[in-house]
Coordinates of C-alpha atoms in Angstrom, one line a residue:
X744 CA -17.4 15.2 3.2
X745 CA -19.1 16.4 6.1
X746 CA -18.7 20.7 7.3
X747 CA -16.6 21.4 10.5
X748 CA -19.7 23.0 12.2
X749 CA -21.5 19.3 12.0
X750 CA -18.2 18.2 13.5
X751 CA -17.9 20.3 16.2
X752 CA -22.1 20.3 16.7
X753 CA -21.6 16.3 16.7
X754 CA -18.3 16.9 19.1
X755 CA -20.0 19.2 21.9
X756 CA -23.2 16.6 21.8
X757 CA -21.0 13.6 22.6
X758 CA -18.7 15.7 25.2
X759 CA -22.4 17.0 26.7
X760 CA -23.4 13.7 27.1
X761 CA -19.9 12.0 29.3
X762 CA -18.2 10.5 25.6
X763 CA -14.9 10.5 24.2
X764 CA -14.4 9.7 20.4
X765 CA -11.1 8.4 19.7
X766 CA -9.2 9.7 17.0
X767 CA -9.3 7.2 14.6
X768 CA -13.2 7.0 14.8
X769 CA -13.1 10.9 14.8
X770 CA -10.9 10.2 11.4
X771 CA -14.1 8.0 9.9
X772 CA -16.4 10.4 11.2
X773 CA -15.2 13.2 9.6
X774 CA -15.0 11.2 5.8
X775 CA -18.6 10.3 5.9
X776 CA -20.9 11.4 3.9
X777 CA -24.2 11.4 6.4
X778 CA -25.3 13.4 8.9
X779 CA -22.3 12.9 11.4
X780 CA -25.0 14.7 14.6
X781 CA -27.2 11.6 13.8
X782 CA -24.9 9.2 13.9
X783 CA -23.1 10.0 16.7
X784 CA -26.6 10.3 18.7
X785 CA -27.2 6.5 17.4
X786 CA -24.0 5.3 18.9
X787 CA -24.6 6.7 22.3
X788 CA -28.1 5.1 22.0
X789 CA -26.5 1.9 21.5
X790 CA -23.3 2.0 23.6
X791 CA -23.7 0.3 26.9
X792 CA -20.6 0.0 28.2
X793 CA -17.6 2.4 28.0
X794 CA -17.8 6.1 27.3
X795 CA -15.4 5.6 24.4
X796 CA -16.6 6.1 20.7
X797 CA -14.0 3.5 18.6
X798 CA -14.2 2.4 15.0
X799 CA -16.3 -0.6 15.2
X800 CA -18.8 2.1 17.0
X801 CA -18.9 4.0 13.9
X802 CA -19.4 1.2 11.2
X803 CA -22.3 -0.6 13.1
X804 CA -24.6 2.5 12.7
X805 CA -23.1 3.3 9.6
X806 CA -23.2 0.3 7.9
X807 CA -25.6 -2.2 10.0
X808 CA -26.0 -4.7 7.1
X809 CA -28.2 -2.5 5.5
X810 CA -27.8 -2.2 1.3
X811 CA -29.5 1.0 -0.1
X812 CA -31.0 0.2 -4.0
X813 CA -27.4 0.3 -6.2
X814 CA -27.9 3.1 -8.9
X815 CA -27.9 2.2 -12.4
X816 CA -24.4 0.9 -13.7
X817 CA -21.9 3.6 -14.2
X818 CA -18.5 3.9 -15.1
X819 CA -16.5 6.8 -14.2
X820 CA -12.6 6.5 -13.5
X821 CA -10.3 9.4 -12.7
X822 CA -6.4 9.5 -12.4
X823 CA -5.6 10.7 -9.3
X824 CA -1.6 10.2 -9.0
X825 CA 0.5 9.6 -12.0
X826 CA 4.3 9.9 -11.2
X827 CA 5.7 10.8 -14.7
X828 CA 5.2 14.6 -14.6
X829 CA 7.3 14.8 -11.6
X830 CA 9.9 12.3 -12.3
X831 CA 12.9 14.7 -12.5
X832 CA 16.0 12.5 -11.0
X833 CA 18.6 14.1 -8.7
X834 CA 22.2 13.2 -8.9
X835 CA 24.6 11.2 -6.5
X836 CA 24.3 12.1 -2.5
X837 CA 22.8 15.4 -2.9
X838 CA 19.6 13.7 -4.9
X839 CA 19.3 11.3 -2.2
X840 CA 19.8 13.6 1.2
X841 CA 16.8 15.3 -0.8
X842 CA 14.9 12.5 -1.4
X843 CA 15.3 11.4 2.2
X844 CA 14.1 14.8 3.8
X845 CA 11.0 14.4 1.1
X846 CA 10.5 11.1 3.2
X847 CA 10.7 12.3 6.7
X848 CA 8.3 15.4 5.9
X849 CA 5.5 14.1 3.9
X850 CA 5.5 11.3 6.9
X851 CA 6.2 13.2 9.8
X852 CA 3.1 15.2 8.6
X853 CA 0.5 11.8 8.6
X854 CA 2.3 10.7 12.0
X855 CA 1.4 14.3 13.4
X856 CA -2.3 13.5 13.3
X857 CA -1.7 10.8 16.1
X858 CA -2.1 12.2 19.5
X859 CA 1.4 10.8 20.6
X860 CA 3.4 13.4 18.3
X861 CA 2.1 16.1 21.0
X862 CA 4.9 15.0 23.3
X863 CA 7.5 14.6 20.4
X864 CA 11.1 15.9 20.5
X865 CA 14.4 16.4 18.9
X866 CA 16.8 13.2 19.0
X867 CA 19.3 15.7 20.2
X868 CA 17.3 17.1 23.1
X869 CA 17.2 13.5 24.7
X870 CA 20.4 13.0 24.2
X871 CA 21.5 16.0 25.6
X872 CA 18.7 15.0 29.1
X873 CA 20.6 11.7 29.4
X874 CA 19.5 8.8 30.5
X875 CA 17.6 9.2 34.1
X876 CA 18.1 12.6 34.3
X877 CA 16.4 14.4 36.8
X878 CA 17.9 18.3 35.7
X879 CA 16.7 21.1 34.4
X880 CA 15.9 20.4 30.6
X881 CA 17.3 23.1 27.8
X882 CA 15.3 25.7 27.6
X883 CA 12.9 25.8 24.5
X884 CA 13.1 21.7 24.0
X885 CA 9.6 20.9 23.2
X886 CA 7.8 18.3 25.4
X887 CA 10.4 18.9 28.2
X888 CA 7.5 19.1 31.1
X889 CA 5.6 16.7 30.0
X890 CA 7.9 14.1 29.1
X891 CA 9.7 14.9 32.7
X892 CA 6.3 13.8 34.0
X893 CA 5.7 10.9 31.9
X894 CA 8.9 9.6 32.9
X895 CA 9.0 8.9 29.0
X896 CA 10.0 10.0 25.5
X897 CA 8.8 10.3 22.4
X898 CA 10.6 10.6 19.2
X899 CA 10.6 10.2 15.8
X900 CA 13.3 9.6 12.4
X901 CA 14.8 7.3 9.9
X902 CA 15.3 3.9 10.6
X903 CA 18.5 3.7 9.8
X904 CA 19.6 -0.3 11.2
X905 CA 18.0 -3.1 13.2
X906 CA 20.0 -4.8 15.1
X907 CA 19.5 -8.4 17.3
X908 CA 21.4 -8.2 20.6
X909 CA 21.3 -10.2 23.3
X910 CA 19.2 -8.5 25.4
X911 CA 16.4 -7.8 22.7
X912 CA 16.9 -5.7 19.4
X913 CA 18.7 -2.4 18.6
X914 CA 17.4 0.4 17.0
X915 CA 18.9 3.4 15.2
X916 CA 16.7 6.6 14.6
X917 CA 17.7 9.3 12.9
X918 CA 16.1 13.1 12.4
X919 CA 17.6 16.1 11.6
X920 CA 19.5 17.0 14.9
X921 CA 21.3 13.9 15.3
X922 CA 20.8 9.3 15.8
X923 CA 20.0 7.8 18.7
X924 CA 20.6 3.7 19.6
X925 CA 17.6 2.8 21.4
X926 CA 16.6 -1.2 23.0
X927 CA 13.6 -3.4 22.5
X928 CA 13.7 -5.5 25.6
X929 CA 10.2 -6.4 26.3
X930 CA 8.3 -9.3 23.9
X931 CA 5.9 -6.8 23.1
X932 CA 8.2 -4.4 21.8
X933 CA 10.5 -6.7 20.2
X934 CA 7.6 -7.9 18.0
X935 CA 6.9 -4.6 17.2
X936 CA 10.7 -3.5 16.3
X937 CA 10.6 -6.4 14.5
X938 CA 8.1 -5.8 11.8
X939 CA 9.5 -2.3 10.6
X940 CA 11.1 -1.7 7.2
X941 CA 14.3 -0.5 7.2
X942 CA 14.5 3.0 6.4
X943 CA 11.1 4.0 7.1
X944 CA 10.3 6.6 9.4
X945 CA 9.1 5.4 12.6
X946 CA 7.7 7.2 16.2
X947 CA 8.9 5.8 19.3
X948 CA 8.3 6.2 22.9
X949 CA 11.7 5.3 25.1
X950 CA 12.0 5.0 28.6
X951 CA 14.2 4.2 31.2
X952 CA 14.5 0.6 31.9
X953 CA 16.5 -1.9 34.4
X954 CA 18.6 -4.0 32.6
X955 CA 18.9 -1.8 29.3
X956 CA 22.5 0.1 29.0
X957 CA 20.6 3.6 27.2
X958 CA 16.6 4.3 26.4
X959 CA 14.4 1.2 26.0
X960 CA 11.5 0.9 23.4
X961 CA 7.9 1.2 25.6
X962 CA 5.8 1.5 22.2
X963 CA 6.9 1.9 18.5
X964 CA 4.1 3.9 16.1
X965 CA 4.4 3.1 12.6
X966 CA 2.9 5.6 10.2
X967 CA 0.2 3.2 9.7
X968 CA -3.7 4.0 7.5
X969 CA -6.2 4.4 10.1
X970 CA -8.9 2.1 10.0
X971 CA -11.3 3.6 7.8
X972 CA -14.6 2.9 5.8
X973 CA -13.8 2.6 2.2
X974 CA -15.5 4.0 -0.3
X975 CA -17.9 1.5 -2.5
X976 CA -19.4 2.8 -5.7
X977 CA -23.1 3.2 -6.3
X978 CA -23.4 0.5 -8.7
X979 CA -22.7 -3.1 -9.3
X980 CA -19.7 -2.4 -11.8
X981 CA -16.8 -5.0 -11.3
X982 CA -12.7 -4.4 -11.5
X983 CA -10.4 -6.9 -12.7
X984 CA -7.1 -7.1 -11.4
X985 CA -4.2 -8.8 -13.0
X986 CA -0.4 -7.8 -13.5
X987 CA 2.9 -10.4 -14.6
X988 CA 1.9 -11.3 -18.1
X989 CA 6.0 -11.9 -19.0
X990 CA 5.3 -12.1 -22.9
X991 CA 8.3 -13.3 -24.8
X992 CA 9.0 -15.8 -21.9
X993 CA 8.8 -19.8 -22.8
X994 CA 6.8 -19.8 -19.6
X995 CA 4.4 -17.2 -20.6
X996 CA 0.8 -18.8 -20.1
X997 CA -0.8 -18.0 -23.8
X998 CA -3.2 -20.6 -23.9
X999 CA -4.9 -19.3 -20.7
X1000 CA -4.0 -15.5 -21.3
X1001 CA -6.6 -16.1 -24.6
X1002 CA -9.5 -18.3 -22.7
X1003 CA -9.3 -15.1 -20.2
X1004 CA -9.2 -12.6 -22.9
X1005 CA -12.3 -14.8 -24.6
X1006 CA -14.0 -14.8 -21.3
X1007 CA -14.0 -10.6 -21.3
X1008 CA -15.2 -10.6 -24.6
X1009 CA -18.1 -13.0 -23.7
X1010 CA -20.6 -9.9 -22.8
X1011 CA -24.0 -11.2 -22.5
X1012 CA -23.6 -14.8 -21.8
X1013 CA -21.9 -14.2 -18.7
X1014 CA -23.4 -12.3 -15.3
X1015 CA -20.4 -11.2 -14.3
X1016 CA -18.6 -10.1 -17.2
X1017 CA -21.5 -8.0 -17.7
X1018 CA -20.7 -5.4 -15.1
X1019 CA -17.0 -5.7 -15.8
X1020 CA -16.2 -2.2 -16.6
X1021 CA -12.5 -1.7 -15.3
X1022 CA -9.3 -3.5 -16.3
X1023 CA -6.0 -3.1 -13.8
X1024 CA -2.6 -4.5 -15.0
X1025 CA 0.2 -4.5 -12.9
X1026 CA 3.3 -4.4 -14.9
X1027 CA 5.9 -6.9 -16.1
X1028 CA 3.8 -7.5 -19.4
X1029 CA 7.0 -8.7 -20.9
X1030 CA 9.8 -10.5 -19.5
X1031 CA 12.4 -8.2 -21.4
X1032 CA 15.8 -8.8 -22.2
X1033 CA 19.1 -9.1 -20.4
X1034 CA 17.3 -8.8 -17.5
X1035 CA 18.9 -11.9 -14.9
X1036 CA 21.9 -13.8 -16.4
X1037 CA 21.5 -16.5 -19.1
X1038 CA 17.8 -14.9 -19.6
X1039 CA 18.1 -15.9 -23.2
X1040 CA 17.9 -19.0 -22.6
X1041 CA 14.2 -18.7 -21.5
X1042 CA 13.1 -16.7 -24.4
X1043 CA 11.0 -17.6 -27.5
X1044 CA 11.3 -13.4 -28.4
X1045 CA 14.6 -12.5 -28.7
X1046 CA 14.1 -8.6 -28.4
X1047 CA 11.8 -6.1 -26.3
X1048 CA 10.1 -4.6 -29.7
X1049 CA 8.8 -8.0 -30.8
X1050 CA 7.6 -9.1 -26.8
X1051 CA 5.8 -5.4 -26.8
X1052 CA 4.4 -5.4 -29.9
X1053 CA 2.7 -9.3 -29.3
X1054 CA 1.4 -7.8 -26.2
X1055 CA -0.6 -4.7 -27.4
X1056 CA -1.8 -7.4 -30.1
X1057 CA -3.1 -9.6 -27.5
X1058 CA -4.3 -6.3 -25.0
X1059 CA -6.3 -5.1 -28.5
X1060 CA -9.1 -8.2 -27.9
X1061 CA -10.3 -6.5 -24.8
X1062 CA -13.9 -5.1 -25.6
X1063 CA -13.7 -1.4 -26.1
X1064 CA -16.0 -0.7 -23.6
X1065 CA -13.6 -2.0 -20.7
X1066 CA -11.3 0.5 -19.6
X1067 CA -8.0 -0.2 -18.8
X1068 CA -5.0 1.1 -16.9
X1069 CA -1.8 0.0 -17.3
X1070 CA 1.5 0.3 -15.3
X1071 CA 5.1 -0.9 -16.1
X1072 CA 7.3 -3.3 -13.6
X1073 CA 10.7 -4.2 -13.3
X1074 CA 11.4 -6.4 -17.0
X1075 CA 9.3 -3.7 -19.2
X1076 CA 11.3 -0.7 -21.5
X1077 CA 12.0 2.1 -19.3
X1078 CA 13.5 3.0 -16.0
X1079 CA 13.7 0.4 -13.6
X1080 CA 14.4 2.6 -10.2
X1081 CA 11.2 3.5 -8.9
X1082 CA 9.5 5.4 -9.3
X1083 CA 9.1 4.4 -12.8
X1084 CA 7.8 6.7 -15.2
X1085 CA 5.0 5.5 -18.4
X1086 CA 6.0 3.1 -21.2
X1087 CA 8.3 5.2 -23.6
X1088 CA 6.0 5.3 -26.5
X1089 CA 8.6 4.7 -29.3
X1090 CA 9.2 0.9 -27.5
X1091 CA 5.6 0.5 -26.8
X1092 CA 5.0 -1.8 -29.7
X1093 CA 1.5 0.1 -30.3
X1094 CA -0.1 0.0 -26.7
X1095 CA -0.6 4.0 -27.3
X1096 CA -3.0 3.2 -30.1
X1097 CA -5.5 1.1 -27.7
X1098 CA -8.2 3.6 -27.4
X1099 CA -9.8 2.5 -24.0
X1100 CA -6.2 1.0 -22.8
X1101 CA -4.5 4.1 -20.1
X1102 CA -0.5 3.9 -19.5
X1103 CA 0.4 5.4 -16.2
X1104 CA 3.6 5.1 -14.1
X1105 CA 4.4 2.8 -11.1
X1106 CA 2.8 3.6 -8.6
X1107 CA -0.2 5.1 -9.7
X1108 CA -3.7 6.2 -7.8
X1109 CA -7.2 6.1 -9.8
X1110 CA -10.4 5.8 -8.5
X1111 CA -12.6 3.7 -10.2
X1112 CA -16.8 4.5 -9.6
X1113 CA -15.3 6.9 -6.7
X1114 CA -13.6 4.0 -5.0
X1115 CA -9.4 4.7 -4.6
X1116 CA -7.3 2.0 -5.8
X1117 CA -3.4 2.3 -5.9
X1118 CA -1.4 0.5 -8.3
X1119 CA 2.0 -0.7 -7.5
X1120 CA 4.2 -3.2 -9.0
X1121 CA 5.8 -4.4 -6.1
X1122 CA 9.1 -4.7 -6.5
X1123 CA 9.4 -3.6 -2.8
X1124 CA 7.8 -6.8 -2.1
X1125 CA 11.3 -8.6 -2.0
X1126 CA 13.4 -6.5 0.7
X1127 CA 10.0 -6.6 2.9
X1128 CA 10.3 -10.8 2.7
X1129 CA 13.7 -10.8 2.7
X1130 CA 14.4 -8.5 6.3
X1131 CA 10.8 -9.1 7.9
X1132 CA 10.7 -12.3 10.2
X1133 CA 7.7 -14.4 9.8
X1134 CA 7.6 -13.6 5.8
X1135 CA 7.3 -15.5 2.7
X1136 CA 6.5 -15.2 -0.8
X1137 CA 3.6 -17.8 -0.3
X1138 CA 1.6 -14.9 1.6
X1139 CA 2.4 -11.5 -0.1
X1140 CA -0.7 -9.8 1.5
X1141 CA 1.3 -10.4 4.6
X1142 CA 4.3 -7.6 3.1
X1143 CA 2.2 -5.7 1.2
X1144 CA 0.4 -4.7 5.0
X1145 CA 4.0 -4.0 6.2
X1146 CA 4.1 -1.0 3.2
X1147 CA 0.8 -0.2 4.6
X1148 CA 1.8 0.6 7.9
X1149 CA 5.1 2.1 6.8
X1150 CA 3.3 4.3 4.4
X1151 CA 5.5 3.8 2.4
X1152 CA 5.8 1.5 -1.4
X1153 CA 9.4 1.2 -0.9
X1154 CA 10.9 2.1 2.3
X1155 CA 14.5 0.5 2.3
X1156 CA 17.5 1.7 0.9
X1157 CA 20.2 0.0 -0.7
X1158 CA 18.3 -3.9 -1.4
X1159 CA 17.3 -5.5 -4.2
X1160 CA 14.9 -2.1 -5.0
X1161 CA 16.8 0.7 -7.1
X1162 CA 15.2 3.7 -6.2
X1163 CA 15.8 7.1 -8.0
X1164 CA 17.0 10.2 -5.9
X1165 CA 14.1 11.8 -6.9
X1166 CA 13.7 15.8 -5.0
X1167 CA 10.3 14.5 -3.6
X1168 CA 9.6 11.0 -2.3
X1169 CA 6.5 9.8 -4.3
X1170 CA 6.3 6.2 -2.8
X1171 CA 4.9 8.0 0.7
X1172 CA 1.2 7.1 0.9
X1173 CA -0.5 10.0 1.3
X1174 CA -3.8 8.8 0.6
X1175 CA -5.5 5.9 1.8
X1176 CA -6.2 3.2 -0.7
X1177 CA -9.5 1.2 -0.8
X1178 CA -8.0 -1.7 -2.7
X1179 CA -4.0 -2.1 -2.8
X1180 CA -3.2 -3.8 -5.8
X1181 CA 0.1 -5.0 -6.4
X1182 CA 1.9 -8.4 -8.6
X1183 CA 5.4 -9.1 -9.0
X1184 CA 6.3 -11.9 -7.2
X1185 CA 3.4 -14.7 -8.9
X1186 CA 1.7 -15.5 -6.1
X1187 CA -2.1 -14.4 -6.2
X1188 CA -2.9 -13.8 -2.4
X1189 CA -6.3 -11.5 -1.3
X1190 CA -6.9 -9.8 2.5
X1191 CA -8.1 -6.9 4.1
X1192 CA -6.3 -4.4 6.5
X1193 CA -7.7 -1.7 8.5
X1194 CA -10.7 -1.3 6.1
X1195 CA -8.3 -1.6 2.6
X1196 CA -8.7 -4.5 0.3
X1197 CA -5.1 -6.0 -0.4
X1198 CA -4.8 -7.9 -3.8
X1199 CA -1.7 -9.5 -4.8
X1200 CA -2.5 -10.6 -8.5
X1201 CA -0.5 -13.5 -9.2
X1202 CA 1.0 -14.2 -12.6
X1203 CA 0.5 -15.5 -16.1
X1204 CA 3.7 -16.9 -16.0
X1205 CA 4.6 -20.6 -15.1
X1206 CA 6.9 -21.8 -12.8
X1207 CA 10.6 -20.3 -14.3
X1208 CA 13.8 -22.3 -13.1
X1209 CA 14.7 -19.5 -10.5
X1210 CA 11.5 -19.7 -9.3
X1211 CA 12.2 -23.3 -8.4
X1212 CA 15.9 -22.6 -7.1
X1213 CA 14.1 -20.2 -4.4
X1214 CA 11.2 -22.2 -3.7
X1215 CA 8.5 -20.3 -5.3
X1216 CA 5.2 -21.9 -6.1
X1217 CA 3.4 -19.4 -8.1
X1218 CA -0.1 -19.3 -8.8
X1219 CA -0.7 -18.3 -12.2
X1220 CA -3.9 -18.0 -14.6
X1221 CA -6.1 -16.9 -12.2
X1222 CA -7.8 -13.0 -12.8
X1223 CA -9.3 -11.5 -9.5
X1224 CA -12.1 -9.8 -9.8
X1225 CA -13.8 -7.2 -7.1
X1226 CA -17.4 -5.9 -7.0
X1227 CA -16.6 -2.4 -6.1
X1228 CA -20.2 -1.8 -4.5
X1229 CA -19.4 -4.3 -1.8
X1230 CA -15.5 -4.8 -2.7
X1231 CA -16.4 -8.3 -2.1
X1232 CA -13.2 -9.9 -4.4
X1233 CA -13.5 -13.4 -6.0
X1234 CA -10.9 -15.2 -8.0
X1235 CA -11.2 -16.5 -11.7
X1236 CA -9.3 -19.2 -12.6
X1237 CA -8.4 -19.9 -16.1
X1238 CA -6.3 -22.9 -15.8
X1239 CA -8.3 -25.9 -17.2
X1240 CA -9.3 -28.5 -14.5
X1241 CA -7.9 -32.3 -15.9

């Protein structure tokens, strides 16, 4: 990380020279590990038109296509979040109103670094201007002057309710002083309005519109990650990312479970299982019991012990030298409200006595060779497809990047999701994740946002009966693998070919 005097050194020479850096390239600047003077001094060099530094500025000089020699192969992984030590569950409305304020304080501290929060204000201080009003403001409102001058407004709260009316769609915002109804009337802005969670917390900037009875939405700022450079580790060590094994199910994909477990264990005879030195698994490794209605039915293992304990016999054939971190989902022993603490050891059926095999809660950070990857179930997954238009459970990527620009694993309140009225909200993302890895709803689906790599990991499940009643087409069998000195990801497919 570079020093604030080569910031500020880097700073004054652009400034000297007629540029602007805009903040989000200023963000990337400032998590580099290179002479930042140097770099900005290569941009300007290169820049031809504007006087505006942006991202794409940054990573050209940074990272023209150029690969330095990879060190030798190392393998060095850290936990960086684990939710378990600070699971400590609240009671009734009082655990929730804390939970909540958790929310809007951890958030309204990432939305602070965006230069719009300068000119943010109380809910109640706009409501107590008015719409159009030309008067003095209260005295000590802060933004009054500027926001007089804008001819605009700029606050920030809870998403409490989205609501289509006929003249676009309605918005509810709440903060500590009071809620405020506010109108998306433009396309633009409707789009926008569109693709929040609900109960995320969201910056907006109203203004005063013809046609639109109250404030209309001008521009809606989600959380967001900036876009960012991710970190790559200095060797050519591969992760593999899986999740949704569903032991104990009749649908539960054995046969190609065992040709991928046989594959790790191949060492030498296979380039890429060489350098495979991580192992991510994303929870549900049993489907559990009494889960859904008439569950039993589906069952070859009548009881969590005997599904748990098959598992950590099957999880005990991957080679020692892999290590392996493992989270819990929505059918394993334990809580189900998130966030969801580690396996209980007494049910683990013997997981605890893998030696290179990690539990950790859901979610959980680690950082694999120094690059940051967040583990999440995703039971989340299911409220975001269900309220956001334009989703499906075909292209989970497509919600997982809706969590990403809420900052939050699971924003809404009251869905299919139990969540826990925890004193702190731990599903904000307050780090930035280099690869967002995530399973749950069987569908393996890879893209990229904003620098992160999203991985949905699919399933080793086959297609249940639900699964049909909804329309699900999972795609299971298939491991995905990611080179985390280019985080270049590539799937494995274990189904055999007929």
């Amino acid at each position: 990380m570079v020093l604030q005097s080569e910031i500020v050194n880097a700073l004054s020479y652009a400034t000297s020279k007629g540029y602007q850096i805009h903040p989000d390239a200023f963000a990337m600047l400032k998590g580099l590990e290179t002479d930042v003077l140097k770099a900005v001094q290569e941009i300007i060099k290169q820049k031809k038109q504007t006087k505006m530094i942006v991202v794409d500025d940054v990573k050209n000089v940074v990272n023209p296509g150029r690969q330095e020699a990879l060190a030798p192969v190392e393998q060095i992984a850290k936990v960086l979040v684990d939710p378990t030590p600070n699971v400590n569950t609240g009671e009734g409305v009082d655990g929730y109103a804390l939970l909540f304020k958790s929310r809007f304080e951890k958030t309204m501290r990432i939305l602070a670094q965006r230069p719009d929060s300068k000119r943010m204000t109380k809910i109640s201080t706009v409501k107590q201007m008015g719409k159009g009003s030309t008067g003095p403001r209260p005295a000590g409102a802060a933004g009054e002057r500027s926001l007089a001058n804008a001819g605009t407004y700029v606050v920030s709260g809870l998403l409490m309710s989205r609501r289509t009316k006929k003249n676009g769609i309605e918005l509810e915002v709440d903060d500590y002083t009071g809620r405020l109804q506010v109108t998306a009337a433009s396309e633009d802005a409707k789009k926008q309005a569109a693709n929040l969670a609900l109960d995320q917390v969201v910056m907006l900037e109203l203004e005063n519109a013809k046609g639109v009875q109250g404030l209309a939405i001008k521009n809606v700022f989600s959380p967001d990650i900036p876009d960012h450079l991710p970190n790559k580790s200095r060797s050519e060590a591969y992760a593999v990312l899986i999740s949704d094994l569903h032991v104990g199910s009749k649908y539960f994909m054995q046969q190609e479970f065992l040709r991928f477990l046989d594959w790790l264990a191949s060492g030498d005879d296979d380039d890429v299982v060489r350098k495979i030195k991580f192992l991510c698994i994303g929870g549900d490794l049993i489907d559990g019991i009494g889960i859904f209605p008439n569950q039993d039915k589906e069952l070859l293992m009548m009881n969590a012990a005997a599904q748990m304990a098959h598992t950590a016999k099957l999880l005990s054939k991957i080679p020692k030298h892999i290590k392996t971190f493992i989270i819990p989902g929505n059918h394993d022993p334990g809580r189900r409200a998130l966030p969801q603490p580690i396996f209980p050891e007494a049910t683990s059926g013997g997981l605890y006595n893998l030696e290179n095999c990690t539990m950790l809660g859901n979610p959980a950070y680690i950082e694999l060779n120094g690059v940051k990857v967040l583990m999440f179930h995703g039971q989340s997954l299911d409220d975001v497809i269900a309220t956001t238009p334009g989703m499906s459970y075909q292209r989970p990527a497509e919600a997982m990047k809706v969590l990403l620009k809420a900052r939050h694993l699971s924003p809404t309140y009251g869905g299919r999701t139990p969540v826990a009225p925890e004193s702190e909200d731990m599903m904000v993302m307050t780090e930035v994740p280099d690869i967002f890895h995530a399973g749950h709803v069987h569908v393996t689906d890879v893209d990229s946002y904003r620098g992160t790599l999203v991985v949905n990991s699919g399933a080793w499940q086959a297609q249940t009966k639900f699964q049909q009643t909804m329309g699900i087409t999972p795609s299971p069998g298939i491991a995905i693998v990611v080179n985390l000195a280019t985080l270049q990801p590539f799937k494995q497919d274990f189904n055999l070919l007929l």
